[in-house]
C-alpha cells in the first residue's frame, strides 16, 4: 500500500477528506452526536490538512475549513487518490475504498445489531414481530451490516462499550476499533447545590431508551422508604403525552416529579439538581454525564452507559447494574446517594475527572490514533 506520508514527518503530510450528508453546528437534535463530530472536526482542522465534502453544513462558518459541495463534483475512489489523501472519513451512504488511503468511520451510537439483540425487551420484540416484521434483523441483514463495517480500515468509537459492540456484533477485529472519548470545550467553576430538598435530575429526549420508565419505577420504590426528595426530568414531549400525569398519580409521584421542556442552557439545569441519573438502556457514552460532572454534579449511571469508563464507583459518581433487576438496583443506589455523608468530596472529584476530558486531551488522543495507523502501514 502506497500512502502519501513521509516516515520522518507524519503530521505534516496527513491530508484528510471528510464526507458528510449534512451536519449543522447549531442543531439541537442528536446533541451528543453533533457535539462529538464537531469537536472531532475542529481538532482535525487544527492538526491536519482537511477538506470537507458535504450536501449541507454550516461548519465553514465556525472553522477554517475548505467546504466542497458533493453535488458539484463526481466523487470516486480515483478522485480521492488524485488529491493525495491519507484518510477518508466517510459518514455517508456512499463508500470509497482504495489502497492509496485509509477509510475510517466515526461512531457515536450502537450498531443496529446491538439494539436488536441487547436493548429490546421481549414485549417490544413481540409487537415488532407482529407489526414490523420487515424491520427485523434476520441473518441476511446481520451479515450485510457486518460486511459494511468490515469494509472500513478502522472505526473510531466513543467508549469501550461501543467498541465491544462493533467487535462482538459487527465482527470487526479488536485492533481495528479505536476509542476516542468525547470532550467538552468549556469548564465553569461549579457551585454547590442549595436545594432544600435533595433533587435528582434526568434528561430523557427519547424516554424509553434513556430509561425513563426505569427511573420512575425506581422513584416509586424509593418513595416507600424515603420521602425527602424530588426529581426533575427533561422530556420535551411530556405535554403531548397526558398519560404521564396518570402514571405519576398511579405511582404516587405527582408531587415528587417535575417534567421540563427543552433546556436551551443545560448549565441552569445542572445547577438546579444535586445528582444526575442516567438510567439508559442504550448509551454508547452519555454526554450529559460528562457535562453534569463538569458542573460538579455526581451521577448515577446505568452499566450500559459508555461513560462508566470514567466513573469510579462511590468515588466520583455511582454505577448501577442494569442487566439484572435494574429498578431495584437503581433504587438502592439512590438510597446510597441520599445517605452519603461526603457528597461534597465526591462532587469535587467528579468535577476534576471531567476536566481531564478537554479539547487538548482529545486533540492529542486523535493525533495518536491517526498517526499510529499510518506508521503501521509504513512498517509493512
mmCIF file of N, CA and C in Angstrom, residues 174-297:
data_model
loop_
_atom_site.group_PDB
_atom_site.id
_atom_site.type_symbol
_atom_site.label_atom_id
_atom_site.label_comp_id
_atom_site.label_asym_id
_atom_site.label_seq_id
_atom_site.Cartn_x
_atom_site.Cartn_y
_atom_site.Cartn_z
ATOM 1 N N UNK A 174 -10.492 -6.545 16.812
ATOM 2 C CA UNK A 174 -10.314 -5.716 18.008
ATOM 3 C C UNK A 174 -9.361 -4.554 17.754
ATOM 4 N N UNK A 175 -8.270 -4.821 17.039
ATOM 5 C CA UNK A 175 -7.259 -3.794 16.809
ATOM 6 C C UNK A 175 -7.706 -2.752 15.780
ATOM 7 N N UNK A 176 -8.835 -2.990 15.112
ATOM 8 C CA UNK A 176 -9.339 -2.044 14.117
ATOM 9 C C UNK A 176 -10.384 -1.084 14.688
ATOM 10 N N UNK A 177 -10.625 -1.155 15.994
ATOM 11 C CA UNK A 177 -11.569 -0.236 16.634
ATOM 12 C C UNK A 177 -10.826 0.549 17.703
ATOM 13 N N UNK A 178 -10.726 1.854 17.508
ATOM 14 C CA UNK A 178 -10.067 2.743 18.465
ATOM 15 C C UNK A 178 -11.108 3.470 19.302
ATOM 16 N N UNK A 179 -10.751 3.791 20.542
ATOM 17 C CA UNK A 179 -11.647 4.535 21.429
ATOM 18 C C UNK A 179 -11.155 5.972 21.550
ATOM 19 N N UNK A 180 -12.048 6.902 21.239
ATOM 20 C CA UNK A 180 -11.774 8.330 21.408
ATOM 21 C C UNK A 180 -12.945 8.912 22.181
ATOM 22 N N UNK A 181 -12.717 9.271 23.451
ATOM 23 C CA UNK A 181 -13.798 9.756 24.295
ATOM 24 C C UNK A 181 -14.250 11.152 23.877
ATOM 25 N N UNK A 182 -15.520 11.474 24.089
ATOM 26 C CA UNK A 182 -15.981 12.849 23.852
ATOM 27 C C UNK A 182 -15.254 13.820 24.781
ATOM 28 N N UNK A 183 -15.371 15.105 24.463
ATOM 29 C CA UNK A 183 -14.728 16.119 25.292
ATOM 30 C C UNK A 183 -15.639 17.330 25.410
ATOM 31 N N UNK A 184 -15.287 18.224 26.307
ATOM 32 C CA UNK A 184 -16.006 19.485 26.482
ATOM 33 C C UNK A 184 -15.066 20.631 26.167
ATOM 34 N N UNK A 185 -15.613 21.697 25.632
ATOM 35 C CA UNK A 185 -14.794 22.852 25.258
ATOM 36 C C UNK A 185 -14.670 23.858 26.394
ATOM 37 N N UNK A 186 -15.669 23.915 27.274
ATOM 38 C CA UNK A 186 -15.670 24.910 28.341
ATOM 39 C C UNK A 186 -15.922 24.251 29.688
ATOM 40 N N UNK A 187 -15.279 24.785 30.699
ATOM 41 C CA UNK A 187 -15.476 24.314 32.072
ATOM 42 C C UNK A 187 -15.664 25.531 32.978
ATOM 43 N N UNK A 188 -16.764 25.527 33.700
ATOM 44 C CA UNK A 188 -17.054 26.623 34.619
ATOM 45 C C UNK A 188 -16.875 26.140 36.057
ATOM 46 N N UNK A 189 -16.408 27.018 36.950
ATOM 47 C CA UNK A 189 -16.312 26.627 38.361
ATOM 48 C C UNK A 189 -17.677 26.179 38.871
ATOM 49 N N UNK A 190 -17.722 25.024 39.488
ATOM 50 C CA UNK A 190 -19.019 24.518 39.893
ATOM 51 C C UNK A 190 -19.482 25.146 41.198
ATOM 52 N N UNK A 191 -20.783 25.208 41.347
ATOM 53 C CA UNK A 191 -21.397 25.735 42.560
ATOM 54 C C UNK A 191 -22.061 24.594 43.316
ATOM 55 N N UNK A 192 -21.987 24.661 44.613
ATOM 56 C CA UNK A 192 -22.664 23.660 45.416
ATOM 57 C C UNK A 192 -24.179 23.840 45.282
ATOM 58 N N UNK A 193 -24.881 22.747 45.238
ATOM 59 C CA UNK A 193 -26.340 22.827 45.158
ATOM 60 C C UNK A 193 -26.887 23.398 46.455
ATOM 61 N N UNK A 194 -27.907 24.222 46.339
ATOM 62 C CA UNK A 194 -28.502 24.852 47.520
ATOM 63 C C UNK A 194 -29.966 24.461 47.676
ATOM 64 N N UNK A 195 -30.315 23.279 47.185
ATOM 65 C CA UNK A 195 -31.690 22.820 47.289
ATOM 66 C C UNK A 195 -32.034 22.440 48.723
ATOM 67 N N UNK A 196 -33.209 22.842 49.172
ATOM 68 C CA UNK A 196 -33.679 22.428 50.499
ATOM 69 C C UNK A 196 -34.063 20.949 50.473
ATOM 70 N N UNK A 197 -34.550 20.509 49.348
ATOM 71 C CA UNK A 197 -34.903 19.099 49.160
ATOM 72 C C UNK A 197 -33.972 18.493 48.118
ATOM 73 N N UNK A 198 -33.360 17.365 48.437
ATOM 74 C CA UNK A 198 -32.427 16.719 47.512
ATOM 75 C C UNK A 198 -33.141 16.440 46.193
ATOM 76 N N UNK A 199 -32.517 16.849 45.092
ATOM 77 C CA UNK A 199 -33.168 16.770 43.789
ATOM 78 C C UNK A 199 -32.343 15.939 42.815
ATOM 79 N N UNK A 200 -32.971 14.869 42.306
ATOM 80 C CA UNK A 200 -32.382 14.079 41.236
ATOM 81 C C UNK A 200 -32.799 14.692 39.898
ATOM 82 N N UNK A 201 -31.944 14.573 38.905
ATOM 83 C CA UNK A 201 -32.275 15.090 37.583
ATOM 84 C C UNK A 201 -32.045 14.051 36.516
ATOM 85 N N UNK A 202 -32.776 14.176 35.409
ATOM 86 C CA UNK A 202 -32.614 13.247 34.294
ATOM 87 C C UNK A 202 -32.961 13.951 32.990
ATOM 88 N N UNK A 203 -32.224 13.638 31.927
ATOM 89 C CA UNK A 203 -32.541 14.131 30.593
ATOM 90 C C UNK A 203 -33.019 12.955 29.766
ATOM 91 N N UNK A 204 -34.252 13.046 29.256
ATOM 92 C CA UNK A 204 -34.858 11.894 28.586
ATOM 93 C C UNK A 204 -35.476 12.310 27.256
ATOM 94 N N UNK A 205 -34.664 12.634 26.297
ATOM 95 C CA UNK A 205 -35.177 13.045 24.986
ATOM 96 C C UNK A 205 -35.944 11.915 24.310
ATOM 97 N N UNK A 206 -35.450 10.694 24.421
ATOM 98 C CA UNK A 206 -36.193 9.507 23.990
ATOM 99 C C UNK A 206 -36.469 8.705 25.255
ATOM 100 N N UNK A 207 -37.681 8.773 25.752
ATOM 101 C CA UNK A 207 -37.983 8.377 27.122
ATOM 102 C C UNK A 207 -37.654 6.924 27.429
ATOM 103 N N UNK A 208 -38.083 6.014 26.568
ATOM 104 C CA UNK A 208 -37.884 4.598 26.861
ATOM 105 C C UNK A 208 -36.413 4.201 26.805
ATOM 106 N N UNK A 209 -35.714 4.580 25.704
ATOM 107 C CA UNK A 209 -34.315 4.190 25.558
ATOM 108 C C UNK A 209 -33.425 4.829 26.618
ATOM 109 N N UNK A 210 -33.779 6.031 27.051
ATOM 110 C CA UNK A 210 -32.990 6.711 28.082
ATOM 111 C C UNK A 210 -33.301 6.172 29.478
ATOM 112 N N UNK A 211 -34.210 5.215 29.569
ATOM 113 C CA UNK A 211 -34.508 4.600 30.855
ATOM 114 C C UNK A 211 -35.500 5.378 31.696
ATOM 115 N N UNK A 212 -36.348 6.161 31.052
ATOM 116 C CA UNK A 212 -37.301 6.991 31.789
ATOM 117 C C UNK A 212 -38.245 6.190 32.662
ATOM 118 N N UNK A 213 -38.755 5.079 32.140
ATOM 119 C CA UNK A 213 -39.693 4.260 32.927
ATOM 120 C C UNK A 213 -38.973 3.565 34.081
ATOM 121 N N UNK A 214 -37.736 3.156 33.841
ATOM 122 C CA UNK A 214 -36.933 2.575 34.925
ATOM 123 C C UNK A 214 -36.753 3.590 36.043
ATOM 124 N N UNK A 215 -36.490 4.845 35.671
ATOM 125 C CA UNK A 215 -36.305 5.911 36.651
ATOM 126 C C UNK A 215 -37.575 6.139 37.463
ATOM 127 N N UNK A 216 -38.729 6.203 36.795
ATOM 128 C CA UNK A 216 -39.991 6.435 37.501
ATOM 129 C C UNK A 216 -40.312 5.278 38.452
ATOM 130 N N UNK A 217 -40.090 4.054 38.002
ATOM 131 C CA UNK A 217 -40.337 2.890 38.868
ATOM 132 C C UNK A 217 -39.403 2.906 40.079
ATOM 133 N N UNK A 218 -38.144 3.285 39.858
ATOM 134 C CA UNK A 218 -37.187 3.342 40.967
ATOM 135 C C UNK A 218 -37.557 4.447 41.952
ATOM 136 N N UNK A 219 -38.045 5.572 41.446
ATOM 137 C CA UNK A 219 -38.508 6.653 42.329
ATOM 138 C C UNK A 219 -39.706 6.199 43.156
ATOM 139 N N UNK A 220 -40.593 5.451 42.514
ATOM 140 C CA UNK A 220 -41.753 4.899 43.232
ATOM 141 C C UNK A 220 -41.298 3.978 44.365
ATOM 142 N N UNK A 221 -40.333 3.152 44.080
ATOM 143 C CA UNK A 221 -39.807 2.234 45.094
ATOM 144 C C UNK A 221 -39.098 3.009 46.204
ATOM 145 N N UNK A 222 -38.337 4.031 45.815
ATOM 146 C CA UNK A 222 -37.629 4.864 46.791
ATOM 147 C C UNK A 222 -38.602 5.609 47.688
ATOM 148 N N UNK A 223 -39.718 6.026 47.134
ATOM 149 C CA UNK A 223 -40.701 6.828 47.873
ATOM 150 C C UNK A 223 -41.348 6.062 49.014
ATOM 151 N N UNK A 224 -41.258 4.744 48.985
ATOM 152 C CA UNK A 224 -41.842 3.927 50.049
ATOM 153 C C UNK A 224 -41.054 4.044 51.348
ATOM 154 N N UNK A 225 -39.746 4.388 51.229
ATOM 155 C CA UNK A 225 -38.893 4.448 52.429
ATOM 156 C C UNK A 225 -38.283 5.827 52.652
ATOM 157 N N UNK A 226 -38.205 6.646 51.600
ATOM 158 C CA UNK A 226 -37.616 7.985 51.710
ATOM 159 C C UNK A 226 -38.583 9.000 51.106
ATOM 160 N N UNK A 227 -38.952 9.985 51.894
ATOM 161 C CA UNK A 227 -39.925 10.969 51.434
ATOM 162 C C UNK A 227 -39.298 12.294 51.039
ATOM 163 N N UNK A 228 -38.085 12.568 51.506
ATOM 164 C CA UNK A 228 -37.492 13.889 51.319
ATOM 165 C C UNK A 228 -36.608 13.932 50.069
ATOM 166 N N UNK A 229 -37.241 13.920 48.909
ATOM 167 C CA UNK A 229 -36.505 14.041 47.642
ATOM 168 C C UNK A 229 -37.464 14.536 46.563
ATOM 169 N N UNK A 230 -36.881 15.042 45.496
ATOM 170 C CA UNK A 230 -37.637 15.442 44.308
ATOM 171 C C UNK A 230 -36.883 14.985 43.066
ATOM 172 N N UNK A 231 -37.529 15.103 41.918
ATOM 173 C CA UNK A 231 -36.885 14.743 40.659
ATOM 174 C C UNK A 231 -37.343 15.683 39.549
ATOM 175 N N UNK A 232 -36.382 16.065 38.693
ATOM 176 C CA UNK A 232 -36.676 16.874 37.515
ATOM 177 C C UNK A 232 -36.288 16.069 36.275
ATOM 178 N N UNK A 233 -37.216 15.983 35.323
ATOM 179 C CA UNK A 233 -36.974 15.205 34.111
ATOM 180 C C UNK A 233 -37.176 16.085 32.884
ATOM 181 N N UNK A 234 -36.126 16.215 32.082
ATOM 182 C CA UNK A 234 -36.243 16.937 30.818
ATOM 183 C C UNK A 234 -36.835 15.984 29.785
ATOM 184 N N UNK A 235 -38.057 16.264 29.380
ATOM 185 C CA UNK A 235 -38.712 15.466 28.345
ATOM 186 C C UNK A 235 -39.622 16.392 27.537
ATOM 187 N N UNK A 236 -39.104 16.938 26.422
ATOM 188 C CA UNK A 236 -39.831 17.959 25.662
ATOM 189 C C UNK A 236 -41.235 17.566 25.228
ATOM 190 N N UNK A 237 -41.505 16.273 25.066
ATOM 191 C CA UNK A 237 -42.823 15.837 24.578
ATOM 192 C C UNK A 237 -43.804 15.507 25.707
ATOM 193 N N UNK A 238 -43.466 15.881 26.933
ATOM 194 C CA UNK A 238 -44.325 15.468 28.057
ATOM 195 C C UNK A 238 -45.732 16.060 27.947
ATOM 196 N N UNK A 239 -45.857 17.268 27.391
ATOM 197 C CA UNK A 239 -47.179 17.902 27.287
ATOM 198 C C UNK A 239 -48.050 17.207 26.241
ATOM 199 N N UNK A 240 -47.403 16.525 25.288
ATOM 200 C CA UNK A 240 -48.146 15.824 24.254
ATOM 201 C C UNK A 240 -48.567 14.431 24.703
ATOM 202 N N UNK A 241 -48.176 14.074 25.917
ATOM 203 C CA UNK A 241 -48.461 12.723 26.421
ATOM 204 C C UNK A 241 -49.176 12.817 27.771
ATOM 205 N N UNK A 242 -50.498 13.019 27.754
ATOM 206 C CA UNK A 242 -51.263 13.124 29.017
ATOM 207 C C UNK A 242 -51.119 11.894 29.899
ATOM 208 N N UNK A 243 -50.713 10.791 29.296
ATOM 209 C CA UNK A 243 -50.547 9.533 30.034
ATOM 210 C C UNK A 243 -49.620 9.703 31.234
ATOM 211 N N UNK A 244 -48.625 10.613 31.120
ATOM 212 C CA UNK A 244 -47.651 10.764 32.188
ATOM 213 C C UNK A 244 -48.285 11.285 33.476
ATOM 214 N N UNK A 245 -49.294 12.151 33.359
ATOM 215 C CA UNK A 245 -49.969 12.653 34.558
ATOM 216 C C UNK A 245 -50.662 11.505 35.295
ATOM 217 N N UNK A 246 -51.266 10.614 34.519
ATOM 218 C CA UNK A 246 -51.937 9.449 35.119
ATOM 219 C C UNK A 246 -50.902 8.521 35.746
ATOM 220 N N UNK A 247 -49.797 8.310 35.020
ATOM 221 C CA UNK A 247 -48.748 7.413 35.522
ATOM 222 C C UNK A 247 -48.153 7.937 36.824
ATOM 223 N N UNK A 248 -47.879 9.237 36.889
ATOM 224 C CA UNK A 248 -47.320 9.812 38.121
ATOM 225 C C UNK A 248 -48.294 9.649 39.277
ATOM 226 N N UNK A 249 -49.589 9.819 39.002
ATOM 227 C CA UNK A 249 -50.598 9.650 40.054
ATOM 228 C C UNK A 249 -50.625 8.204 40.544
ATOM 229 N N UNK A 250 -50.603 7.262 39.609
ATOM 230 C CA UNK A 250 -50.630 5.847 39.977
ATOM 231 C C UNK A 250 -49.393 5.446 40.777
ATOM 232 N N UNK A 251 -48.251 6.076 40.478
ATOM 233 C CA UNK A 251 -47.006 5.764 41.181
ATOM 234 C C UNK A 251 -46.848 6.594 42.467
ATOM 235 N N UNK A 252 -47.784 7.499 42.710
ATOM 236 C CA UNK A 252 -47.704 8.343 43.902
ATOM 237 C C UNK A 252 -46.591 9.367 43.828
ATOM 238 N N UNK A 253 -46.270 9.797 42.612
ATOM 239 C CA UNK A 253 -45.147 10.720 42.413
ATOM 240 C C UNK A 253 -45.597 12.084 41.899
ATOM 241 N N UNK A 254 -46.898 12.370 41.951
ATOM 242 C CA UNK A 254 -47.401 13.609 41.369
ATOM 243 C C UNK A 254 -46.820 14.857 42.029
ATOM 244 N N UNK A 255 -46.411 14.739 43.285
ATOM 245 C CA UNK A 255 -45.804 15.879 43.983
ATOM 246 C C UNK A 255 -44.283 15.770 44.078
ATOM 247 N N UNK A 256 -43.738 14.739 43.442
ATOM 248 C CA UNK A 256 -42.291 14.498 43.516
ATOM 249 C C UNK A 256 -41.562 14.812 42.209
ATOM 250 N N UNK A 257 -42.244 14.613 41.092
ATOM 251 C CA UNK A 257 -41.589 14.700 39.788
ATOM 252 C C UNK A 257 -42.087 15.916 39.011
ATOM 253 N N UNK A 258 -41.139 16.655 38.439
ATOM 254 C CA UNK A 258 -41.445 17.796 37.587
ATOM 255 C C UNK A 258 -40.866 17.539 36.197
ATOM 256 N N UNK A 259 -41.743 17.570 35.181
ATOM 257 C CA UNK A 259 -41.289 17.442 33.805
ATOM 258 C C UNK A 259 -40.923 18.815 33.255
ATOM 259 N N UNK A 260 -39.818 18.868 32.523
ATOM 260 C CA UNK A 260 -39.324 20.127 31.975
ATOM 261 C C UNK A 260 -39.317 20.089 30.456
ATOM 262 N N UNK A 261 -39.461 21.265 29.842
ATOM 263 C CA UNK A 261 -39.355 21.382 28.394
ATOM 264 C C UNK A 261 -37.882 21.340 27.990
ATOM 265 N N UNK A 262 -37.621 21.444 26.688
ATOM 266 C CA UNK A 262 -36.254 21.511 26.188
ATOM 267 C C UNK A 262 -35.496 22.633 26.887
ATOM 268 N N UNK A 263 -34.257 22.352 27.298
ATOM 269 C CA UNK A 263 -33.442 23.314 28.035
ATOM 270 C C UNK A 263 -32.391 23.926 27.115
ATOM 271 N N UNK A 264 -32.555 25.176 26.708
ATOM 272 C CA UNK A 264 -31.555 25.797 25.836
ATOM 273 C C UNK A 264 -30.202 25.966 26.504
ATOM 274 N N UNK A 265 -30.205 26.067 27.835
ATOM 275 C CA UNK A 265 -28.954 26.182 28.587
ATOM 276 C C UNK A 265 -28.927 25.090 29.650
ATOM 277 N N UNK A 266 -28.233 23.999 29.342
ATOM 278 C CA UNK A 266 -28.207 22.861 30.258
ATOM 279 C C UNK A 266 -27.501 23.189 31.564
ATOM 280 N N UNK A 267 -26.629 24.198 31.562
ATOM 281 C CA UNK A 267 -25.915 24.541 32.799
ATOM 282 C C UNK A 267 -26.892 24.963 33.895
ATOM 283 N N UNK A 268 -28.000 25.620 33.517
ATOM 284 C CA UNK A 268 -29.017 26.004 34.501
ATOM 285 C C UNK A 268 -29.660 24.759 35.115
ATOM 286 N N UNK A 269 -29.873 23.757 34.270
ATOM 287 C CA UNK A 269 -30.465 22.504 34.758
ATOM 288 C C UNK A 269 -29.532 21.813 35.739
ATOM 289 N N UNK A 270 -28.245 21.701 35.370
ATOM 290 C CA UNK A 270 -27.294 21.037 36.257
ATOM 291 C C UNK A 270 -27.168 21.770 37.598
ATOM 292 N N UNK A 271 -27.235 23.086 37.569
ATOM 293 C CA UNK A 271 -27.145 23.860 38.802
ATOM 294 C C UNK A 271 -28.344 23.611 39.706
ATOM 295 N N UNK A 272 -29.477 23.261 39.097
ATOM 296 C CA UNK A 272 -30.719 23.117 39.870
ATOM 297 C C UNK A 272 -30.886 21.745 40.505
ATOM 298 N N UNK A 273 -29.963 20.817 40.247
ATOM 299 C CA UNK A 273 -30.095 19.465 40.797
ATOM 300 C C UNK A 273 -28.898 19.132 41.684
ATOM 301 N N UNK A 274 -29.044 18.064 42.452
ATOM 302 C CA UNK A 274 -27.952 17.590 43.310
ATOM 303 C C UNK A 274 -27.225 16.403 42.703
ATOM 304 N N UNK A 275 -27.933 15.627 41.881
ATOM 305 C CA UNK A 275 -27.348 14.414 41.303
ATOM 306 C C UNK A 275 -28.072 14.094 40.006
ATOM 307 N N UNK A 276 -27.320 13.818 38.950
ATOM 308 C CA UNK A 276 -27.909 13.410 37.677
ATOM 309 C C UNK A 276 -28.061 11.898 37.650
ATOM 310 N N UNK A 277 -29.178 11.429 37.120
ATOM 311 C CA UNK A 277 -29.397 9.998 36.939
ATOM 312 C C UNK A 277 -29.468 9.715 35.443
ATOM 313 N N UNK A 278 -28.681 8.757 34.989
ATOM 314 C CA UNK A 278 -28.675 8.366 33.576
ATOM 315 C C UNK A 278 -28.919 6.852 33.513
ATOM 316 N N UNK A 279 -30.199 6.442 33.549
ATOM 317 C CA UNK A 279 -30.533 5.013 33.618
ATOM 318 C C UNK A 279 -30.755 4.374 32.249
ATOM 319 N N UNK A 280 -29.982 4.773 31.269
ATOM 320 C CA UNK A 280 -30.219 4.388 29.875
ATOM 321 C C UNK A 280 -30.151 2.888 29.632
ATOM 322 N N UNK A 281 -31.033 2.438 28.761
ATOM 323 C CA UNK A 281 -30.970 1.068 28.258
ATOM 324 C C UNK A 281 -29.919 0.960 27.167
ATOM 325 N N UNK A 282 -29.658 2.068 26.487
ATOM 326 C CA UNK A 282 -28.681 2.098 25.398
ATOM 327 C C UNK A 282 -28.013 3.465 25.395
ATOM 328 N N UNK A 283 -26.686 3.511 25.552
ATOM 329 C CA UNK A 283 -25.968 4.789 25.606
ATOM 330 C C UNK A 283 -24.483 4.510 25.397
ATOM 331 N N UNK A 284 -23.968 4.791 24.200
ATOM 332 C CA UNK A 284 -22.559 4.488 23.964
ATOM 333 C C UNK A 284 -21.638 5.356 24.804
ATOM 334 N N UNK A 285 -22.079 6.545 25.163
ATOM 335 C CA UNK A 285 -21.329 7.356 26.133
ATOM 336 C C UNK A 285 -22.293 8.049 27.081
ATOM 337 N N UNK A 286 -22.914 9.127 26.650
ATOM 338 C CA UNK A 286 -23.805 9.901 27.505
ATOM 339 C C UNK A 286 -23.176 11.241 27.836
ATOM 340 N N UNK A 287 -23.264 12.184 26.891
ATOM 341 C CA UNK A 287 -22.616 13.479 27.084
ATOM 342 C C UNK A 287 -23.119 14.185 28.336
ATOM 343 N N UNK A 288 -24.386 13.979 28.690
ATOM 344 C CA UNK A 288 -24.935 14.642 29.885
ATOM 345 C C UNK A 288 -24.171 14.234 31.139
ATOM 346 N N UNK A 289 -23.630 13.010 31.144
ATOM 347 C CA UNK A 289 -22.860 12.547 32.299
ATOM 348 C C UNK A 289 -21.602 13.387 32.459
ATOM 349 N N UNK A 290 -20.886 13.569 31.360
ATOM 350 C CA UNK A 290 -19.669 14.371 31.401
ATOM 351 C C UNK A 290 -19.994 15.825 31.737
ATOM 352 N N UNK A 291 -21.067 16.358 31.167
ATOM 353 C CA UNK A 291 -21.462 17.744 31.439
ATOM 354 C C UNK A 291 -21.847 17.937 32.896
ATOM 355 N N UNK A 292 -22.601 16.998 33.446
ATOM 356 C CA UNK A 292 -23.008 17.111 34.845
ATOM 357 C C UNK A 292 -21.795 17.069 35.771
ATOM 358 N N UNK A 293 -20.868 16.155 35.505
ATOM 359 C CA UNK A 293 -19.664 16.067 36.321
ATOM 360 C C UNK A 293 -18.831 17.339 36.207
ATOM 361 N N UNK A 294 -18.807 17.925 34.995
ATOM 362 C CA UNK A 294 -18.083 19.179 34.802
ATOM 363 C C UNK A 294 -18.756 20.335 35.530
ATOM 364 N N UNK A 295 -20.016 20.139 35.890
ATOM 365 C CA UNK A 295 -20.741 21.143 36.678
ATOM 366 C C UNK A 295 -20.668 20.839 38.173
ATOM 367 N N UNK A 296 -19.881 19.821 38.516
ATOM 368 C CA UNK A 296 -19.749 19.465 39.925
ATOM 369 C C UNK A 296 -20.917 18.672 40.455
ATOM 370 N N UNK A 297 -21.617 17.986 39.569
ATOM 371 C CA UNK A 297 -22.744 17.164 39.995
ATOM 372 C C UNK A 297 -22.395 15.694 39.802
#
